[in-house]
XYZ file of C-alpha atoms in Angstrom:
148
model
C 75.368 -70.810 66.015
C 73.184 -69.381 63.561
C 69.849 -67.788 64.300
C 68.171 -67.875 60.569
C 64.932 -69.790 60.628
C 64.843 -72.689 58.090
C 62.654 -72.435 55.495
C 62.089 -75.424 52.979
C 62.846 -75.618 49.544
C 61.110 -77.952 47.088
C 64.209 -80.004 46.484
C 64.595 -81.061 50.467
C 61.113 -82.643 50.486
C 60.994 -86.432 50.986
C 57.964 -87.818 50.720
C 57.023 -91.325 51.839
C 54.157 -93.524 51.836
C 52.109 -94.792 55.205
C 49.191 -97.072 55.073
C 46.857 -96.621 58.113
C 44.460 -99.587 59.419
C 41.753 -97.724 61.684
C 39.577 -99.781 62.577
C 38.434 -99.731 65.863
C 40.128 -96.754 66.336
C 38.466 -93.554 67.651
C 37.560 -91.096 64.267
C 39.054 -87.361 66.152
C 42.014 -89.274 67.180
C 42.977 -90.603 64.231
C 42.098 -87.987 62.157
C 44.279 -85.268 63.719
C 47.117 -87.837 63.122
C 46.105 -88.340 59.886
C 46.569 -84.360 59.558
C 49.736 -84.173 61.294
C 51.080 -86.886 58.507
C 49.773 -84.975 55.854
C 50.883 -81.593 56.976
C 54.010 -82.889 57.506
C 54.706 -81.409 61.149
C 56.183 -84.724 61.816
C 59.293 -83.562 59.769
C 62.309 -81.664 60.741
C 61.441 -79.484 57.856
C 58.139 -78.357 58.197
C 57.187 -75.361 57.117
C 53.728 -74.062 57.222
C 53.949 -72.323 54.052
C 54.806 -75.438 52.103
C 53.353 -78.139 51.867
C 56.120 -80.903 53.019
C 53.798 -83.949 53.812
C 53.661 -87.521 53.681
C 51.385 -89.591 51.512
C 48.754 -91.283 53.589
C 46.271 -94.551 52.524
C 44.075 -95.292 55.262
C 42.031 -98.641 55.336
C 38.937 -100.040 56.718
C 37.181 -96.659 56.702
C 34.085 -98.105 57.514
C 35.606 -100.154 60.719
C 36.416 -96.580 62.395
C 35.004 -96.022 65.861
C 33.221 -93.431 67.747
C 32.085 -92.725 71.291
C 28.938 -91.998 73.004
C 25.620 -91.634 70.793
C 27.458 -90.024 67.700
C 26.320 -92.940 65.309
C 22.571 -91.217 65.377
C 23.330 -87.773 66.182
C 26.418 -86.719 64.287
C 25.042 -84.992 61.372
C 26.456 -84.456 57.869
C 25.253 -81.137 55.922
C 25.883 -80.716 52.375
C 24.513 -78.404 49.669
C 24.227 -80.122 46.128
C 22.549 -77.054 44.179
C 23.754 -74.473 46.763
C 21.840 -71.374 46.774
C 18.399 -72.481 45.546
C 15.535 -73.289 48.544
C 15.465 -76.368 49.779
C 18.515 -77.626 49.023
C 20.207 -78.964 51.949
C 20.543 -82.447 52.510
C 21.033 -83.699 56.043
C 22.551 -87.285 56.588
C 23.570 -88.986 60.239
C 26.771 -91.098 60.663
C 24.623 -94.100 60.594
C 23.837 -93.707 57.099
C 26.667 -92.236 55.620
C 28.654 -95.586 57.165
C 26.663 -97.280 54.939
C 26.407 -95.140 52.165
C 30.047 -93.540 51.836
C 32.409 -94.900 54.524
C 35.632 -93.259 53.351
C 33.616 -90.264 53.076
C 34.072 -89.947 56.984
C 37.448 -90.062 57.447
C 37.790 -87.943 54.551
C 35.147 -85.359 56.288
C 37.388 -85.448 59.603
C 40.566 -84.944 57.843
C 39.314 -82.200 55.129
C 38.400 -80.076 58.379
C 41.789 -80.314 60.285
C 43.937 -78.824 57.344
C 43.973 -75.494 55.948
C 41.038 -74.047 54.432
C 42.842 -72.062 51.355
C 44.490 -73.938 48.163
C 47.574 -75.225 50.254
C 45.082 -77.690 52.485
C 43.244 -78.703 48.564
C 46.814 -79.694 47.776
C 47.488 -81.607 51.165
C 44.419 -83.827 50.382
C 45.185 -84.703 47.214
C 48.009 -87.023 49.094
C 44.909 -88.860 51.306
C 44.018 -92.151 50.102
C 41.131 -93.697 51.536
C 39.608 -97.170 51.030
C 36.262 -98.704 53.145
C 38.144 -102.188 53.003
C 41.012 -103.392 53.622
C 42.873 -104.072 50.385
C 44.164 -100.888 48.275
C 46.030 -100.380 45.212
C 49.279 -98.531 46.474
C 51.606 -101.201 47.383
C 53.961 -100.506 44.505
C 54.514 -97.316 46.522
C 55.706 -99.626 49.680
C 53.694 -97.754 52.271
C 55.537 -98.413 55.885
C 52.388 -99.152 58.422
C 51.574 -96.246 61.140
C 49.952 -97.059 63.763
C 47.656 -94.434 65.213
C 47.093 -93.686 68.836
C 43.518 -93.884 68.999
């Protein structure tokens, strides 16, 4: 039996298309499944130097669910013209549902991937639309359904 850890080589990747209805499913829950998707820890051949994820459309962003009184007090911060006074902007989850509603799945996701150029490239493979209609089915996403 050989003892050599595996390590992935561009060649072995597969990479295959899910599409991911959340609504009324809870935002942390599905997000960190979202992750695992993208990361692609769901894989035999994961390795956490590579990226060897699947591609991931999720749909009705703006149906997405969340408990206790996080719809007022969840708060979004975000610095357009960083470094000059007063330029924070503050927004709740109230608003940005209305405003940007893939921007909160997008938000969850972004923050449970790596934070260096290997998590920039992971996103790129996130699709995600507020309705539920999107442009990918020559791709012939399979459905996941989350545990939420």
């Amino acid at each position: 039996m050989s003892q050599k850890t595996y390590s992935a080589k561009a060649g072995d990747i597969k990479r295959q298309w899910h599409v991911i209805d959340v609504s009324d499913k809870v935002l942390g829950r599905a997000a960190s499944q979202i992750a695992t998707l993208l990361k692609g820890k769901h894989k035999a051949i994961y390795t956490p130097s590579m990226d060897t994820g699947d591609h991931v459309v999720v749909i009705n962003a703006e149906k997405v669910k969340v408990t206790g009184t996080k719809e007022q007090d969840k708060m979004y911060y975000r610095h357009p013209f960083a470094g000059f006074p007063g330029a924070l902007k503050i927004t709740n989850l109230e608003k940005l549902r209305q405003r940007h509603p893939e921007d909160i799945i997008i938000n969850a996701v972004r923050r449970m991937l790596p934070r260096n150029a290997l998590g920039r490239q992971m996103m790129t493979k996130l699709k995600v639309y507020a309705g539920d209609t999107h442009p990918h089915a020559a791709q012939k996403p399979s459905a996941f359904e989350v545990e939420a």
